[in-house]
PDB file of C-alpha atoms in Angstrom:
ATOM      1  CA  UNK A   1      59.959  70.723-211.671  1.00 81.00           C
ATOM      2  CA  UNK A   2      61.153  71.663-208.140  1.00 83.00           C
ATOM      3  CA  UNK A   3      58.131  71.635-206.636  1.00 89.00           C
ATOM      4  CA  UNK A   4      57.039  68.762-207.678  1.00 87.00           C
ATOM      5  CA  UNK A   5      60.115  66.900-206.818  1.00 88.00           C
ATOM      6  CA  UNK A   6      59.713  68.783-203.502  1.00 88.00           C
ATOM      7  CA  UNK A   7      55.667  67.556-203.418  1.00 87.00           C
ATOM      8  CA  UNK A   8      56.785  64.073-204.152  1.00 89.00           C
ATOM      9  CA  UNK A   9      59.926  63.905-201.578  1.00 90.00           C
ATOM     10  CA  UNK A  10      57.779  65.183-198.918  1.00 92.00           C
ATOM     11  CA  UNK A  11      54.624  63.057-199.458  1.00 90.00           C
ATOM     12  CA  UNK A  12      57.523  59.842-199.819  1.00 89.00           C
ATOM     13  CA  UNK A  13      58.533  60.308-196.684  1.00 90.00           C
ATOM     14  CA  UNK A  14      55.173  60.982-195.344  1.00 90.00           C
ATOM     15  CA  UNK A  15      54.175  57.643-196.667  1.00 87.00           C
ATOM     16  CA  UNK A  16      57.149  55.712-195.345  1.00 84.00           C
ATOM     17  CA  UNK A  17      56.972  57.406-191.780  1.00 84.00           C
ATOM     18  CA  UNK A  18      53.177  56.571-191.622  1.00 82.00           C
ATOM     19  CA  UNK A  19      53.752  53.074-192.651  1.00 77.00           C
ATOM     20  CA  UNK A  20      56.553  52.174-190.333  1.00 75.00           C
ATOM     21  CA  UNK A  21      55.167  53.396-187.531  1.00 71.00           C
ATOM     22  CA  UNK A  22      52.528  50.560-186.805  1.00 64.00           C
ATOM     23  CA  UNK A  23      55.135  48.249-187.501  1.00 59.00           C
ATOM     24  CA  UNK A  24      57.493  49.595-184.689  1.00 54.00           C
ATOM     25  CA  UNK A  25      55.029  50.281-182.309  1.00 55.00           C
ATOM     26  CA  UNK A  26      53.475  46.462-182.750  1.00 57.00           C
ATOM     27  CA  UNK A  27      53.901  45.012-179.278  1.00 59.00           C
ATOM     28  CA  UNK A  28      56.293  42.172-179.680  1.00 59.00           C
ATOM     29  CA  UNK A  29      54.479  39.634-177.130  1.00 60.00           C
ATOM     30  CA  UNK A  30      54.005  36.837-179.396  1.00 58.00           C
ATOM     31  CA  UNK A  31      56.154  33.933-178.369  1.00 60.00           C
ATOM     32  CA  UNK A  32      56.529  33.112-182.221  1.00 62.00           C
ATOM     33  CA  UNK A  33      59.182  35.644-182.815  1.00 64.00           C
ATOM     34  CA  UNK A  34      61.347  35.112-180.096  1.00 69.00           C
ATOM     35  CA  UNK A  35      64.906  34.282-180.901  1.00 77.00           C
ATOM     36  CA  UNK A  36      65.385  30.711-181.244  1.00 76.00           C
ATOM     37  CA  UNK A  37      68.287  29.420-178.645  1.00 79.00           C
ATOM     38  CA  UNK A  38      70.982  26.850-180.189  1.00 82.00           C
ATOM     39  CA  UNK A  39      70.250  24.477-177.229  1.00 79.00           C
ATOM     40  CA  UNK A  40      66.446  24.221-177.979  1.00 77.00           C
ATOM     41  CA  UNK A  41      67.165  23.482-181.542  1.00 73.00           C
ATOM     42  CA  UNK A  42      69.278  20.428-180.064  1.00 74.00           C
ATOM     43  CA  UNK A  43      67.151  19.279-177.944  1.00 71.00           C
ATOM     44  CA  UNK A  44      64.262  18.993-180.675  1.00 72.00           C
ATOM     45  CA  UNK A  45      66.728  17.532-182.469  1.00 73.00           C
ATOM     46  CA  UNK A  46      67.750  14.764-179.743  1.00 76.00           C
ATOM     47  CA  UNK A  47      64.023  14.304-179.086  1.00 74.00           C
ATOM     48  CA  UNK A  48      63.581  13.332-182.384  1.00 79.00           C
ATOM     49  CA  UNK A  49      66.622  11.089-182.516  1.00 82.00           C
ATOM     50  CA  UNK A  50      65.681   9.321-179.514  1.00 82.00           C
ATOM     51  CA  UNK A  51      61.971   8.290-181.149  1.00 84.00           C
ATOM     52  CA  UNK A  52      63.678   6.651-184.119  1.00 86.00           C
ATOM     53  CA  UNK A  53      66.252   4.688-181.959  1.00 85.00           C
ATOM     54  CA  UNK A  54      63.373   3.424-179.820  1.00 83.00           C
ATOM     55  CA  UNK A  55      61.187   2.726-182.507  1.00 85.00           C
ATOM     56  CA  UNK A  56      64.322   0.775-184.268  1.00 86.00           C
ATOM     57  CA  UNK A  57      64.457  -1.293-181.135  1.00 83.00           C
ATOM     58  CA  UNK A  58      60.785  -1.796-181.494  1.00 83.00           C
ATOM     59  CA  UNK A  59      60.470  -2.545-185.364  1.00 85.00           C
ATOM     60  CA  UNK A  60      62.876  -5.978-184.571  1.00 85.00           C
ATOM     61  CA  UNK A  61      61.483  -9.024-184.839  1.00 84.00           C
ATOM     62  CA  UNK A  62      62.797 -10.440-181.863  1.00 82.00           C
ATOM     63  CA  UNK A  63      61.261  -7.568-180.116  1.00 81.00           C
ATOM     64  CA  UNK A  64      58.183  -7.911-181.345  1.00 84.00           C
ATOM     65  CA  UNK A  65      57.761 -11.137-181.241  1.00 85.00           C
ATOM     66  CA  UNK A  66      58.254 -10.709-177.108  1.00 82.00           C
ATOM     67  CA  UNK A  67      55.861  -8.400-177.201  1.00 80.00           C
ATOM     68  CA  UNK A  68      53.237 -10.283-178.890  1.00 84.00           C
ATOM     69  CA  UNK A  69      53.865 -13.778-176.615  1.00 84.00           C
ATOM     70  CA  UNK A  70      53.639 -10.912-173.417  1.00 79.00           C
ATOM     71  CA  UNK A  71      50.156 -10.010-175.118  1.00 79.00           C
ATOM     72  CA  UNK A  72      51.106  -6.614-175.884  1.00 78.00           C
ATOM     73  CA  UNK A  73      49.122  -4.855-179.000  1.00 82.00           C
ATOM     74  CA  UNK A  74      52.028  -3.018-181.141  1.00 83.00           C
ATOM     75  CA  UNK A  75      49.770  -0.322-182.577  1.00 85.00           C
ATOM     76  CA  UNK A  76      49.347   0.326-178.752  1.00 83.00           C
ATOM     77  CA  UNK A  77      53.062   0.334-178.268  1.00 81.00           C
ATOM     78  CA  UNK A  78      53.382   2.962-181.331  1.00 83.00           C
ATOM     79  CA  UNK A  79      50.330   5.442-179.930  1.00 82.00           C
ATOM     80  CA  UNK A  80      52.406   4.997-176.261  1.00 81.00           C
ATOM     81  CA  UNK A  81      56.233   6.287-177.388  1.00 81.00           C
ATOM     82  CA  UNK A  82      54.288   8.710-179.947  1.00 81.00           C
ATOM     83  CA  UNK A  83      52.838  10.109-176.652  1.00 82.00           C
ATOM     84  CA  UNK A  84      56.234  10.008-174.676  1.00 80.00           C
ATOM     85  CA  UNK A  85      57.373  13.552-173.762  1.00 81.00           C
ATOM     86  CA  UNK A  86      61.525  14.447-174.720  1.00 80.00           C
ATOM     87  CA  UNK A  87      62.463  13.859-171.544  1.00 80.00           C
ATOM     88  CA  UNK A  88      61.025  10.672-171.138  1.00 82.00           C
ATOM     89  CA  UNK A  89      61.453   9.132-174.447  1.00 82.00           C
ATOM     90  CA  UNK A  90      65.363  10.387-173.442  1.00 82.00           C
ATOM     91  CA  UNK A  91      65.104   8.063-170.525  1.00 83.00           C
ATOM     92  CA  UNK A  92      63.617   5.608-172.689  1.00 82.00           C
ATOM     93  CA  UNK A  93      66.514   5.225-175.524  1.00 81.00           C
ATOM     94  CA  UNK A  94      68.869   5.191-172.915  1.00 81.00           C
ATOM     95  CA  UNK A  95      67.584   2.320-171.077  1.00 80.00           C
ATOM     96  CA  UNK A  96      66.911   0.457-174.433  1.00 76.00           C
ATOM     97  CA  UNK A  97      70.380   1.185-175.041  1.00 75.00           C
ATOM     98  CA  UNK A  98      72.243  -0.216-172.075  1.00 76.00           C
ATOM     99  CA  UNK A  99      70.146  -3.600-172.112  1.00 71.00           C
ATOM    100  CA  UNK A 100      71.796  -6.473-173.498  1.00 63.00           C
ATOM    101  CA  UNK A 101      69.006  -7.163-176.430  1.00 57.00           C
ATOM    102  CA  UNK A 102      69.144  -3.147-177.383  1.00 48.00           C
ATOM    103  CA  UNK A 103      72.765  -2.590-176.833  1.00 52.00           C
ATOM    104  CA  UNK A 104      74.289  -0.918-180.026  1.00 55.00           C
ATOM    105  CA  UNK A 105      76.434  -3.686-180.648  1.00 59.00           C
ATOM    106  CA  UNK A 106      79.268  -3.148-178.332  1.00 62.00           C
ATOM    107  CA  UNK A 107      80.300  -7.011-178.331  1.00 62.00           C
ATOM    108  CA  UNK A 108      79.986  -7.383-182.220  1.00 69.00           C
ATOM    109  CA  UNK A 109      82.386  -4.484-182.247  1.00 72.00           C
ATOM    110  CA  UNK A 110      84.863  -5.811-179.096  1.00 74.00           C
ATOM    111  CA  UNK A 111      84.778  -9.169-181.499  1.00 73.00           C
ATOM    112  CA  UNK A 112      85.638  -7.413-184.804  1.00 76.00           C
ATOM    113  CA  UNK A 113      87.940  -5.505-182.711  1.00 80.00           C
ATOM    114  CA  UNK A 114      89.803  -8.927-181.570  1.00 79.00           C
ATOM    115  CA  UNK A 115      89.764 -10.398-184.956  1.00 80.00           C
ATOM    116  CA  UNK A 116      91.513  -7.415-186.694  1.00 82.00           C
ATOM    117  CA  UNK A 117      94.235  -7.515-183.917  1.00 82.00           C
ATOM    118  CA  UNK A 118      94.903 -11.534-184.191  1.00 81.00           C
ATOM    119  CA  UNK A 119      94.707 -10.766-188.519  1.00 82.00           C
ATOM    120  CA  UNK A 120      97.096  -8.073-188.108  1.00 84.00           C
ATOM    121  CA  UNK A 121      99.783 -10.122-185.492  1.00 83.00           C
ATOM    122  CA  UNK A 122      99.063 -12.824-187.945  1.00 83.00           C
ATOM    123  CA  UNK A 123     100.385 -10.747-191.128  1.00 86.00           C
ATOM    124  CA  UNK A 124     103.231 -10.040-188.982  1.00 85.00           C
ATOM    125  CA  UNK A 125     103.909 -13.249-188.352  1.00 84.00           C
ATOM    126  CA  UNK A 126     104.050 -13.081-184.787  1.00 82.00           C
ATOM    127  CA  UNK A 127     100.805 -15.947-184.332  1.00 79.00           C
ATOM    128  CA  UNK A 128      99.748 -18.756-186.678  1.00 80.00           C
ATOM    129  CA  UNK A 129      96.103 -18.184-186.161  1.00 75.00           C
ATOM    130  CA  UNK A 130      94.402 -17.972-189.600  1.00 74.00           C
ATOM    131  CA  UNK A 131      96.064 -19.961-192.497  1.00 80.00           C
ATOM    132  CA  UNK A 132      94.778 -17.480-195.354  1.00 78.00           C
ATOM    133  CA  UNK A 133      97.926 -14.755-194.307  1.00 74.00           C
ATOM    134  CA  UNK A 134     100.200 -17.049-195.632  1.00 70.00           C
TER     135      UNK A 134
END
């Protein structure tokens, strides 16, 4: 019984040296198992962001009806920011977003803003601006 337990521990570890070795001696030159950085993660991430705010803009009707009456094809317009690299479609949702007709609402907020403010001074009783806080 010793020997073979003796047999079978040596030829084991035989076996597991011999198949490990390939496996640590691999050269490790393949770009697909590098470590993945947190900041390339995010900027895949942004990328993708910045596609669907663009394309947002884009599926409006007001936008697309400019584009049409400028005699621009909107499949065309689809293939084009599909084909944008990150850094320009970046550029690209920023722009959209400080124009006035792509601005993410920043005077339907300043308006909401100034209603809640008169509705709560009106509560208060310190204006008489709505007559439904009575």
């Amino acid at each position: 019984m010793k020997t073979l337990r003796a047999y079978l521990s040596t030829l084991l570890i035989t076996a597991l040296i011999i198949t490990s070795l390939p496996v640590a001696a691999a050269p490790t030159t393949d770009h697909s198992m590098d470590l993945v950085s947190t900041q390339s993660v995010l900027a895949e991430d942004n990328a993708g962001a910045d596609r669907e705010r663009i394309n947002a803009i884009l599926a409006r009707a007001d936008v697309q009806d400019q584009l049409l009456k400028q005699g621009v094809d909107l499949d065309e317009v689809d293939a084009r920011v599909a084909a944008l690299s990150d850094a320009e479609a970046q550029q690209m949702a920023e722009q959209l977003e400080m124009m006035p007709a792509g601005a993410g609402g920043g005077v339907i907020g300043a308006l909401f803003a100034v209603f809640i403010i008169l509705l709560i001074t009106d509560i208060l009783g310190l204006t008489d601006v709505y007559p439904f806080t009575r």
